[in-house]
Coordinates of C-alpha atoms in Angstrom, one line a residue:
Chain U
X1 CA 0.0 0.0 0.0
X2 CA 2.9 2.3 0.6
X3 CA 3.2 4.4 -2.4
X4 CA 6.9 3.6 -4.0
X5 CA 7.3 7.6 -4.5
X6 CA 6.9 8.2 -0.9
X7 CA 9.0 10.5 0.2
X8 CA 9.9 11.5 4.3
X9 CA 12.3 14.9 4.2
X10 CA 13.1 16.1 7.6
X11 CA 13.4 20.4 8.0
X12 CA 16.1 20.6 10.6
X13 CA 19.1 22.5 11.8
X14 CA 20.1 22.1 15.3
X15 CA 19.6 25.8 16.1
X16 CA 16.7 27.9 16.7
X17 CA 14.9 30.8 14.4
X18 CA 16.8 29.8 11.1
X19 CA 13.8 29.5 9.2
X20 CA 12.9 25.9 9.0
X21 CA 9.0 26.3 9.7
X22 CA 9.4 29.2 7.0
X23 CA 10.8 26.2 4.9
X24 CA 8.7 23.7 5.8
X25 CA 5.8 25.8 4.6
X26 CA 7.5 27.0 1.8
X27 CA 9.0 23.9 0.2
X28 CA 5.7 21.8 1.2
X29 CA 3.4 24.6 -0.4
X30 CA 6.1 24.4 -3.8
X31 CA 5.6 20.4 -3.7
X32 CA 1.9 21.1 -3.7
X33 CA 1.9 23.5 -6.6
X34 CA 3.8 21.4 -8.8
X35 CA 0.8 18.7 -7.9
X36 CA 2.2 16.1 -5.2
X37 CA 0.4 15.6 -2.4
X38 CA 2.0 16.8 0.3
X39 CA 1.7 17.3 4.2
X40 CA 4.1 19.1 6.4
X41 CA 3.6 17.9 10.0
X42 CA 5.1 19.9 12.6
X43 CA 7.1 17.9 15.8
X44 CA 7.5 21.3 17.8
X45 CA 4.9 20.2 20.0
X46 CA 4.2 22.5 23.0
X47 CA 5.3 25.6 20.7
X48 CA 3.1 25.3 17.7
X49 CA 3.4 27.9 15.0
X50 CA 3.8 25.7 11.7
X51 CA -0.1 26.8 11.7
X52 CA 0.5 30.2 11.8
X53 CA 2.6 30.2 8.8
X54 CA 0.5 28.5 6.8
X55 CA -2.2 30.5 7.9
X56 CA -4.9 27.7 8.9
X57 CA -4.5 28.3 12.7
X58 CA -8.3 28.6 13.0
X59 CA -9.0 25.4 11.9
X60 CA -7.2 23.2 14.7
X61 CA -9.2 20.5 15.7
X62 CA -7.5 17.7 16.8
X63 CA -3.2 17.4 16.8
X64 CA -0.4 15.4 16.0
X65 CA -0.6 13.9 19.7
X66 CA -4.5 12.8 19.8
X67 CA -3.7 10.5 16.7
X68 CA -0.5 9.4 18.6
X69 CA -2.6 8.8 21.4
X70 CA -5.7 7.6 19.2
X71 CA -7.7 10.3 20.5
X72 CA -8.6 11.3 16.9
X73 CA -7.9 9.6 13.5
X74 CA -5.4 11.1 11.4
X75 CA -8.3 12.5 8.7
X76 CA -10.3 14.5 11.2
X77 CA -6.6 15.8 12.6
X78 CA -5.3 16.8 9.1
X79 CA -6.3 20.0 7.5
X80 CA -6.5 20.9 3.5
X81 CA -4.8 23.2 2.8
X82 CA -7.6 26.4 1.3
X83 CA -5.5 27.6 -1.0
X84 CA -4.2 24.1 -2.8
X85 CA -6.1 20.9 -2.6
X86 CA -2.5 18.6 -2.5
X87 CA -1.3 20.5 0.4
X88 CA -2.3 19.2 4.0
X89 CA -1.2 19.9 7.5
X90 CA -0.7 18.0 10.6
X91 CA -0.7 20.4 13.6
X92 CA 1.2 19.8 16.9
X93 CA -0.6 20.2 20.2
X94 CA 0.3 23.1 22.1
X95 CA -1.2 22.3 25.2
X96 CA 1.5 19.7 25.5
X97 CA 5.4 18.9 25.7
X98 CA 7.4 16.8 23.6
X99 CA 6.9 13.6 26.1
X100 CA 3.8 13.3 24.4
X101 CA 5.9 11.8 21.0
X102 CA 6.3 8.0 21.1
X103 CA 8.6 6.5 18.9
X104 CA 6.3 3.8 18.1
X105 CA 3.5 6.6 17.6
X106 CA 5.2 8.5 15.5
X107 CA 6.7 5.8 13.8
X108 CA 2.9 4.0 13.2
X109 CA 1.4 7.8 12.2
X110 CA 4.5 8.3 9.9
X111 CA 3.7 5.1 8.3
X112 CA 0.0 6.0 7.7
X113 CA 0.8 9.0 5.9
X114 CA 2.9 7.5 3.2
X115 CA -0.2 5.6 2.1
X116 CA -1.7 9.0 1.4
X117 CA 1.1 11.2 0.5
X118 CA 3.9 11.5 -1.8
X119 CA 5.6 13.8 0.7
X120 CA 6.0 14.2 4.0
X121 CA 7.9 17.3 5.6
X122 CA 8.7 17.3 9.1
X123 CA 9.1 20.5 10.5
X124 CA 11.5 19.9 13.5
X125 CA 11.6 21.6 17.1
X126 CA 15.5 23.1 17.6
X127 CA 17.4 21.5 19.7
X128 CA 18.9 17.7 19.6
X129 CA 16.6 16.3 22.4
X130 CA 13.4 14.1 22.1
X131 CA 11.6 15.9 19.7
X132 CA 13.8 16.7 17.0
X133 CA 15.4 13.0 17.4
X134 CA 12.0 11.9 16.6
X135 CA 11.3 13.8 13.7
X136 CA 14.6 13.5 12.3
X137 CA 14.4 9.2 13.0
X138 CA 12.1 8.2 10.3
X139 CA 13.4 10.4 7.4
X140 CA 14.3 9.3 4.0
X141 CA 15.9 12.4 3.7
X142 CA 17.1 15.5 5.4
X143 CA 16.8 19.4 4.5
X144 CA 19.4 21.3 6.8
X145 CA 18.7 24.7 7.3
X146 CA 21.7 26.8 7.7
X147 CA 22.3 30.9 8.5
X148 CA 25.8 31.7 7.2
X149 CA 27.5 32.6 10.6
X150 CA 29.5 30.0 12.7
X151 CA 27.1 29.1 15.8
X152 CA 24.5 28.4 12.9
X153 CA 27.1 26.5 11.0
X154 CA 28.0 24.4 14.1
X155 CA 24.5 23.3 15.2
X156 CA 24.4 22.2 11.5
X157 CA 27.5 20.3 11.7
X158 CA 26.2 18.5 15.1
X159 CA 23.2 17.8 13.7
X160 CA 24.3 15.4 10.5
X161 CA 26.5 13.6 12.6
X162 CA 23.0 12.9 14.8
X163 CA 21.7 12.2 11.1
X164 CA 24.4 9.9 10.1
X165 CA 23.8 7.9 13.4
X166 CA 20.6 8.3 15.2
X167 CA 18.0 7.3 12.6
X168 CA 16.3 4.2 11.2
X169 CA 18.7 4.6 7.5
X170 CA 21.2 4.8 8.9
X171 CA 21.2 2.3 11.8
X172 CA 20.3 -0.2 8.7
X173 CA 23.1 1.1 7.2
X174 CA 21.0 3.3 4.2
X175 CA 22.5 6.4 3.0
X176 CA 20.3 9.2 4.4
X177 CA 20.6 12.3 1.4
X178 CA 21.4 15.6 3.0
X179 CA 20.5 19.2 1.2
X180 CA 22.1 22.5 2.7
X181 CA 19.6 25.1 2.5
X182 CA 21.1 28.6 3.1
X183 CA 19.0 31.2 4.7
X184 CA 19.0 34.6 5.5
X185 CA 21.8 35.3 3.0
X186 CA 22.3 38.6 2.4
X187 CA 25.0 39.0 -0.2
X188 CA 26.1 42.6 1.0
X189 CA 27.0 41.1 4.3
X190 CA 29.3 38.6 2.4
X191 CA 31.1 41.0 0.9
X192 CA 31.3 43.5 3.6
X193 CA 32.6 40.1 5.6
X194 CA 29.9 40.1 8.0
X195 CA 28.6 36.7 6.9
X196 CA 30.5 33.5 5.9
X197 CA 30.2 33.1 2.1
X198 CA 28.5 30.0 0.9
X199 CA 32.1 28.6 0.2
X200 CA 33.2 28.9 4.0
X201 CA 29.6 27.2 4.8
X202 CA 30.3 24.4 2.2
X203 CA 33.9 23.6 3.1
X204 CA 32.3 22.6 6.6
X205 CA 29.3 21.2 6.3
X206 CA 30.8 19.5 3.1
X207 CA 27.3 18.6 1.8
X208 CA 25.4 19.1 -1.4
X209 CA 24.0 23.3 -1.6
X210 CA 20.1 22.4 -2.3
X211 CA 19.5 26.8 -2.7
X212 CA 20.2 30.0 -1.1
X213 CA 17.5 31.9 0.4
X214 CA 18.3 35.5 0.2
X215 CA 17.4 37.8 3.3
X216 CA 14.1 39.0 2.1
X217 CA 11.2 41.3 3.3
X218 CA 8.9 38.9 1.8
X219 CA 9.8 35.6 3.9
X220 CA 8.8 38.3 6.8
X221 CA 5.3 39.3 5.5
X222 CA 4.8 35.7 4.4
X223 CA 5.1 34.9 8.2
X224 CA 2.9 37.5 9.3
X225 CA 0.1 36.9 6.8
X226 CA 0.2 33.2 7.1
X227 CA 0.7 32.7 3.6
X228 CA 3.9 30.6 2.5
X229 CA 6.7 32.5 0.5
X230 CA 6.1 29.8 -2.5
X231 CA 2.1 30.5 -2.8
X232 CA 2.6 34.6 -1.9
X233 CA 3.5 37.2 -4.7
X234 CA 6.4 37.0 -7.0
X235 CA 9.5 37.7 -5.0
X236 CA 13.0 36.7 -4.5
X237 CA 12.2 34.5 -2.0
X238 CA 9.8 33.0 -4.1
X239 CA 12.0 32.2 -6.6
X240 CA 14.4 30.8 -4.9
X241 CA 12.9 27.9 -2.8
X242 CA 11.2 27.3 -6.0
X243 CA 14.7 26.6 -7.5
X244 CA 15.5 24.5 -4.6
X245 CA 12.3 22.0 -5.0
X246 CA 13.4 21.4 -8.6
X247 CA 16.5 20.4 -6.9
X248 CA 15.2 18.3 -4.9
X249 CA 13.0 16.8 -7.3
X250 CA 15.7 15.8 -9.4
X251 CA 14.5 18.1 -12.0
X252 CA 17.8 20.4 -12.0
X253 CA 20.6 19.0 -11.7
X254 CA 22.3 21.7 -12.1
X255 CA 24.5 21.7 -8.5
X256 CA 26.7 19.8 -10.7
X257 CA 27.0 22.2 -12.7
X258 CA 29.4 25.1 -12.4
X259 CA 28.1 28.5 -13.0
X260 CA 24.6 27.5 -10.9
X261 CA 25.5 28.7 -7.9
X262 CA 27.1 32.0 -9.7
X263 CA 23.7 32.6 -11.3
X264 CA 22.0 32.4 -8.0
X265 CA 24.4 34.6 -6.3
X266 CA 24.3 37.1 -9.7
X267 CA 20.4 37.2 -9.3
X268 CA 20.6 37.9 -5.5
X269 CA 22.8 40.8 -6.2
X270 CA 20.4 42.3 -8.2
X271 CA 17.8 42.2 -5.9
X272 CA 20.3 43.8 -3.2
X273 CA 20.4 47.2 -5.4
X274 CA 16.6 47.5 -6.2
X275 CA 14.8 49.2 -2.9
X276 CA 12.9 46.9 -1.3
Chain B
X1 CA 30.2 0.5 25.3
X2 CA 33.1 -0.7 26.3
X3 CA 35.0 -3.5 27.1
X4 CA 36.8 -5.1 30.3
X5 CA 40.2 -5.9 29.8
X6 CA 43.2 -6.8 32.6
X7 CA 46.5 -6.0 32.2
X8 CA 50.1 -6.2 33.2
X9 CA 51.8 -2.9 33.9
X10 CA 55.0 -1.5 34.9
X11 CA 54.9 0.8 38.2
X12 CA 57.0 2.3 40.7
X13 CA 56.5 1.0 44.2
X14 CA 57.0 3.4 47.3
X15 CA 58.6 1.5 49.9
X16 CA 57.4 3.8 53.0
X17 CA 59.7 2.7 56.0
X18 CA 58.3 5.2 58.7
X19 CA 54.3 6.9 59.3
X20 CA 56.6 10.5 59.7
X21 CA 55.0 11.7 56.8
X22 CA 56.7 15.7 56.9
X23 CA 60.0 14.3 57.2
X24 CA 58.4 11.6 53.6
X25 CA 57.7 15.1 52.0
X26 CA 61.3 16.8 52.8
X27 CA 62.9 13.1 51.5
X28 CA 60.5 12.6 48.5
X29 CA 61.2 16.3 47.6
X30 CA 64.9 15.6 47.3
X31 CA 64.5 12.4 45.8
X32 CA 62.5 14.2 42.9
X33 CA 64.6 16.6 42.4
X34 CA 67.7 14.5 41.3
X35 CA 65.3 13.2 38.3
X36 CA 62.1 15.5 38.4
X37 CA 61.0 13.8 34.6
X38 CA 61.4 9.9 35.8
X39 CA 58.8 10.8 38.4
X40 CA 56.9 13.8 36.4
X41 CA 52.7 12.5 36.8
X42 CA 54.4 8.6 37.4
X43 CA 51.5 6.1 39.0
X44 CA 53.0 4.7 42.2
X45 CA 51.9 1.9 44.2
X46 CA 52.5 2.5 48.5
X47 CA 53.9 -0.6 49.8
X48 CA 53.9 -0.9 53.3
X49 CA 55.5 -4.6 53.8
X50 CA 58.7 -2.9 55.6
X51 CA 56.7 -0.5 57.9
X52 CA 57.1 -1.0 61.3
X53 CA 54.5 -3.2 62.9
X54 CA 54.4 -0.2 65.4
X55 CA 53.3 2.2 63.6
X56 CA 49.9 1.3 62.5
X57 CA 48.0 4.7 61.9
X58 CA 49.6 6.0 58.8
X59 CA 47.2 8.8 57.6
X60 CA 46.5 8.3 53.7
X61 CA 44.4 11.3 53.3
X62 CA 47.3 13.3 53.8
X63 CA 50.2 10.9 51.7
X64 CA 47.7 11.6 49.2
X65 CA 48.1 14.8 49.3
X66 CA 52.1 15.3 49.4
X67 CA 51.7 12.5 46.5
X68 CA 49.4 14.7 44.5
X69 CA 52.1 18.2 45.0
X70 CA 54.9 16.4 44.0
X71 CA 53.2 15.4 40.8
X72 CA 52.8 11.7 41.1
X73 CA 49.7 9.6 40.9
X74 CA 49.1 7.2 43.7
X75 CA 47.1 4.0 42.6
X76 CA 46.7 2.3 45.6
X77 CA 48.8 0.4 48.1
X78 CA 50.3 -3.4 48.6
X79 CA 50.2 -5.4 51.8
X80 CA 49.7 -3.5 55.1
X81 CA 47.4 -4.3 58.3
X82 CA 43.6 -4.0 57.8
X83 CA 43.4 -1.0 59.3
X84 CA 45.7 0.5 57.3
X85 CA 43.6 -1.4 54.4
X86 CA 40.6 0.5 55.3
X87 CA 41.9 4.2 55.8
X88 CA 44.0 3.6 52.3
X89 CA 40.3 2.2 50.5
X90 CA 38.7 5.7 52.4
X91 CA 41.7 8.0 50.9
X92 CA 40.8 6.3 47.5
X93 CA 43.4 4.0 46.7
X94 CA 43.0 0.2 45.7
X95 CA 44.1 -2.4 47.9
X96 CA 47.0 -4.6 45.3
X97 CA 47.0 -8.2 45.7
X98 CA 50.8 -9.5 46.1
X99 CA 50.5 -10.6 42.2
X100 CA 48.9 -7.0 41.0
X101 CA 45.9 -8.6 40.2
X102 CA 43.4 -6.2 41.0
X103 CA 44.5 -3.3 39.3
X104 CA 42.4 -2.5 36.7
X105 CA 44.2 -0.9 33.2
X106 CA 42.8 2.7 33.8
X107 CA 44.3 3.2 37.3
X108 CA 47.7 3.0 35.9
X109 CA 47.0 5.7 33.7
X110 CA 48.0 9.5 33.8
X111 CA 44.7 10.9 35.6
X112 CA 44.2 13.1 32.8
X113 CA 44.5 10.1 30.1
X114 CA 42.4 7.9 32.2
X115 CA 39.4 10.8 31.8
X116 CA 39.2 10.7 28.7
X117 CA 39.4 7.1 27.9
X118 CA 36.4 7.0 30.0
X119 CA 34.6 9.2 28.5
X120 CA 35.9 7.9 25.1
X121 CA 33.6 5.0 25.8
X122 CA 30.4 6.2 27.4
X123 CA 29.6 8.8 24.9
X124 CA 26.8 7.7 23.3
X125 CA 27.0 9.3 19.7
X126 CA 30.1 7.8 18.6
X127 CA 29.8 7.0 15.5
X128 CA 29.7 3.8 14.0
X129 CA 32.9 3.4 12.3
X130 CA 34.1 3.4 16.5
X131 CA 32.5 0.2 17.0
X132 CA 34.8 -2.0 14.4
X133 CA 36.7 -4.4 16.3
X134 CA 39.9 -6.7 15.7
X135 CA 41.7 -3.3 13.5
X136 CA 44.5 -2.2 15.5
X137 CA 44.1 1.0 12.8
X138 CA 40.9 2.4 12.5
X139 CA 40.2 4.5 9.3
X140 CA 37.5 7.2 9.3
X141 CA 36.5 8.3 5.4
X142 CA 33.6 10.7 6.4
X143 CA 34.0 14.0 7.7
X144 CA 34.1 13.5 11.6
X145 CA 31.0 16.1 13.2
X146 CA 30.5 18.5 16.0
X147 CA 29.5 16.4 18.9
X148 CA 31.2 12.7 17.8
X149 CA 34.1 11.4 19.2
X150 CA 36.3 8.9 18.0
X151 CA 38.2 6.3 19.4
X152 CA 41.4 4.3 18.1
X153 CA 41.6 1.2 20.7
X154 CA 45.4 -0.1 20.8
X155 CA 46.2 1.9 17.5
X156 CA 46.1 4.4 15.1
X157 CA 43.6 6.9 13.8
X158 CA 43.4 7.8 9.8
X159 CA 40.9 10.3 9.1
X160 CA 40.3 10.9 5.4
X161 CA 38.0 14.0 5.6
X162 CA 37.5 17.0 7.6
X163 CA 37.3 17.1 11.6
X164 CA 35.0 19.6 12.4
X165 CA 35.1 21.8 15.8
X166 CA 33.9 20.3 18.7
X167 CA 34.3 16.9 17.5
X168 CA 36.9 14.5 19.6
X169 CA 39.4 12.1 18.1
X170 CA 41.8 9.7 20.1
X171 CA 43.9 7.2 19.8
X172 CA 46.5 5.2 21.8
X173 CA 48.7 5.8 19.1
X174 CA 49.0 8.2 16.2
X175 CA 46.5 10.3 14.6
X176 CA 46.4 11.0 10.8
X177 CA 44.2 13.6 9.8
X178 CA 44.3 14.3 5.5
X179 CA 42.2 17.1 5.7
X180 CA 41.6 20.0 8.2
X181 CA 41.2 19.3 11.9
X182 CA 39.4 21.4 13.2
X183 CA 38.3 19.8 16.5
X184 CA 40.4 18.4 19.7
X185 CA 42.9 15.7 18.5
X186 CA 44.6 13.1 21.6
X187 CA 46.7 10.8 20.7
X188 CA 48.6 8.4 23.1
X189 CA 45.9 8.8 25.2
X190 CA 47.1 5.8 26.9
X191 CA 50.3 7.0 27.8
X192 CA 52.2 6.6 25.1
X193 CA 54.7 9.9 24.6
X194 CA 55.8 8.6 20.9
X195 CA 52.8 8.9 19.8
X196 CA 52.3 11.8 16.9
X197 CA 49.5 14.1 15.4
X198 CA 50.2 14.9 11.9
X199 CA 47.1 17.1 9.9
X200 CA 46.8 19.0 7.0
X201 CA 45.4 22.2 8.2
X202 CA 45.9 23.3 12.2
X203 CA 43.1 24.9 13.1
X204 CA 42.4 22.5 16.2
X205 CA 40.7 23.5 19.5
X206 CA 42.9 21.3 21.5
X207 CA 45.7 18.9 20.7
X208 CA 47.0 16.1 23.2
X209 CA 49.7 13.7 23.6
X210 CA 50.0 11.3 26.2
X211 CA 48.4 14.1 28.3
X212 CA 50.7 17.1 27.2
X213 CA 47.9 19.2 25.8
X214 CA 47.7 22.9 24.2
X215 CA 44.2 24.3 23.7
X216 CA 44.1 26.8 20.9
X217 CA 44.9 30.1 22.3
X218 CA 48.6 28.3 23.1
X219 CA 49.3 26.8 19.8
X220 CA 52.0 29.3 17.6
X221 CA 49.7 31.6 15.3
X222 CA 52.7 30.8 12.5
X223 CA 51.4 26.9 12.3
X224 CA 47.5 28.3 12.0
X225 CA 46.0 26.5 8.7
X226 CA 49.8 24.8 7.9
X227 CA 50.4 21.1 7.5
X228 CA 52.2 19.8 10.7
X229 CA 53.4 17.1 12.6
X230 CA 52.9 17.2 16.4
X231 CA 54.8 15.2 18.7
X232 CA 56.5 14.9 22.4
X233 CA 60.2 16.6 22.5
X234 CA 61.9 17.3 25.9
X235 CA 58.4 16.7 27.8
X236 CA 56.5 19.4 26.0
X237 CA 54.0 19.3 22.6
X238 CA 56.6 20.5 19.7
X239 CA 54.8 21.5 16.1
X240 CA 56.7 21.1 12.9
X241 CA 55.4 21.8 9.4
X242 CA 55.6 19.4 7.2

């Protein structure tokens, strides 16, 4: 019954307030638009904002921890998305803590949800305790979400070694596939030395760049107006996670290529001289 | 985790002939200082077979102590009345068996070695590659993480990728690092001073050899980011590029 395309991607990073919600949303919403059915379930129970961002926080019902705890099925705890008939969301509870995550719950819910969807995004909680382990353990594959400066660069680090050791693939010895996703970039910064440069990321994290995500005044009213960047207005935001789904999907393959990341970094420069 | 070995090792036995332990100090003092590197952080064993029946009470606490200032690292005590048993077992030290058998290998290491061993096998993220037994040389071809720790049993280290800060490796002997390290390297951490470090790129956090250790504020700015080899000359950590 599992569908062969099933995808898990876990959304984490170690560190707080690097945008993986933002991410979640955005890359989910992307995955949506281009017509796989997605759901982006978020693991940061007892601080629930995944909702927020996606702008359906007045339509939670039941959570992530009544189908753990069978208090609900998971169709009366999943909500369509309004906006996009592929895209679903699976709230966490935020009258709880993360004790409330089982492994064998979230392992048996995790499980359900491949019979329905082609993807499944887990937005994880920061942090490396019970539950970003949890959302991190059953993942096919892995999304790190990285701001270039060192403490953000670090957690990063920490966390694919947790990757490369403290889930299912890889305690059956399976290759779990890691993307870098940099956010916040702001390529003024870079130059002015203020940031690290997505070479001084790359030389330590020494995984594959899945996009940059340039420091943007959109990612900011997306947030506030609980629309994700990727179904909001054109912007450079916008663009850019949209780049970095076809990436993931296989569809460019193009961080093989050189030049990619130049055009990527040309096209943010432009957008740092037009006035916001 | 970890494994339970026993072992044979060399150690220096203390003969103590008297329970005067200020005029022990003033004689241990002088004894030191005619070869202070034989007995720099040397594990001693307190034998107590030519005491004096008389004098019973010998106060361990406090032969710990003058032990501990002079720089050597009692492990525990041979022979000797019960008593004297007891208060040694309350000051900490193990009670020896005439045939050494109940030392265990990490008591006759340097304290600081003997740390770090331990911890070397408790952590619970090491990774995967530390678990491969019956290699005296372990090689590591991913890059070794913030947070994972490494450990070469009996033998080498070869690390064919980049050791990130606040990642740990050790070995008992060398450590080969073809890429940048990054993180803390400790090799010898058994107490062996032969032991080397060589890297491609020092930009370490801490580097160690049989104990002799330099954090990164002490290491030379000239070897920053060069390829070197670090070993033990006259006592102290000596960097050369290579």
């Amino acid at each position: 019954m599992v569908k062969s395309e099933s995808k898990i991607i876990v959304v984490t990073s170690g560190k707080g307030g690097v945008g993986k919600t933002t991410t979640s949303a955005a890359i989910g919403a992307e995955l949506a638009n281009r017509g796989h059915k997605t759901v982006v379930v978020d693991f940061d129970i007892g601080l629930r904002n995944l909702d927020l961002i996606m702008g359906c926080e007045r339509r939670v019902i039941f959570d992530f921890v009544n189908v753990i705890q069978s208090d609900a099925n998971l169709s009366q705890a999943l909500i369509k998305d309004k906006r996009n008939e592929n895209l679903f969301i699976l709230p966490a509870s935020q009258t709880r803590d993360k004790d409330a995550l089982t492994a064998e719950g979230v392992e048996r819910v995790l499980a359900d949800l491949r019979k329905e969807f082609a993807f499944i995004i887990c937005d994880s909680p920061a942090g490396i305790e019970r539950g970003a382990l949890l959302a991190l353990r059953y993942a096919d594959e892995a999304i790190i979400v990285t701001n270039p400066e060192v403490s953000s660069v670090r957690d990063s680090d920490r966390i694919i070694g947790v990757l490369n050791s403290r889930t299912q693939r890889a305690e059956q010895n399976l290759e779990i596939k890691k993307h870098l996703l940099l956010t916040r970039y702001a390529q003024g910064r870079v130059q002015r030395g203020e940031m690290l440069s997505v070479e001084d990321v790359q030389e330590i994290l020494a995984i594959p760049l899945l996009g940059i995500i340039p420091e943007s005044t959109a990612v900011l009213n997306a947030s506030n107006s609980g629309v994700p960047v990727t179904l909001g207005p054109v912007s450079d935001a916008k663009r850019a996670y949209q780049q970095a789904v076809a990436v993931l999907l296989g569809e460019e393959s193009q961080s093989r290529q050189k030049g990619w990341k130049s055009k990527i970094l040309e096209g943010l420069k432009l957008f740092t001289r037009s006035p916001a | 985790m970890f494994q339970l070995k026993g072992g044979l090792y060399p150690l220096t036995a203390l003969q103590l002939l008297g329970s005067n332990l200020a005029l022990f100090e003033e004689q241990l003092a002088l004894k030191i200082q005619q070869a202070p590197k034989f007995f720099h952080h040397a594990p001693v064993v307190i034998e107590l077979q030519k005491l004096n029946p008389a004098d019973i009470s010998i106060n361990f606490k406090e032969l710990v102590a003058i032990l501990s200032r002079k720089k050597l690292i009692p492990v525990g005590i041979r022979g000797g009345h019960p008593t004297q048993q007891a208060a040694a077992t309350e000051a900490g030290l193990a009670i020896l068996t005439e045939g050494g058998k109940e030392l265990s290998k990490s008591q006759t290491q340097p304290e600081k070695s003997a740390e770090q061993t331990v911890q070397a096998t408790t952590n619970p993220d090491t990774s995967n590659e530390a678990d491969i037994k019956g290699t005296p040389t372990k090689i590591i071809t991913e890059p070794v993480r913030s947070g994972q720790q490494v450990y070469a049993r009996g033998g080498d280290l070869i690390v064919l990728a980049p050791v990130s800060h606040g990642s740990e490796l050790l070995a008992d002997g060398h450590i080969h690092i073809y890429g940048p390290l990054r993180g803390r390297a400790l090799a010898g951490v058994t107490g062996d001073s032969t032991a080397r470090i060589f890297c491609q790129s020092l930009e370490a956090e801490l580097i160690s050899i049989a104990g002799e250790y330099k954090i990164s504020e002490d290491i030379d700015q000239s070897f920053w980011r060069l390829g070197v080899e670090i070993s033990i000359e006259a006592g102290r950590l000596h960097i050369r590029p290579l």
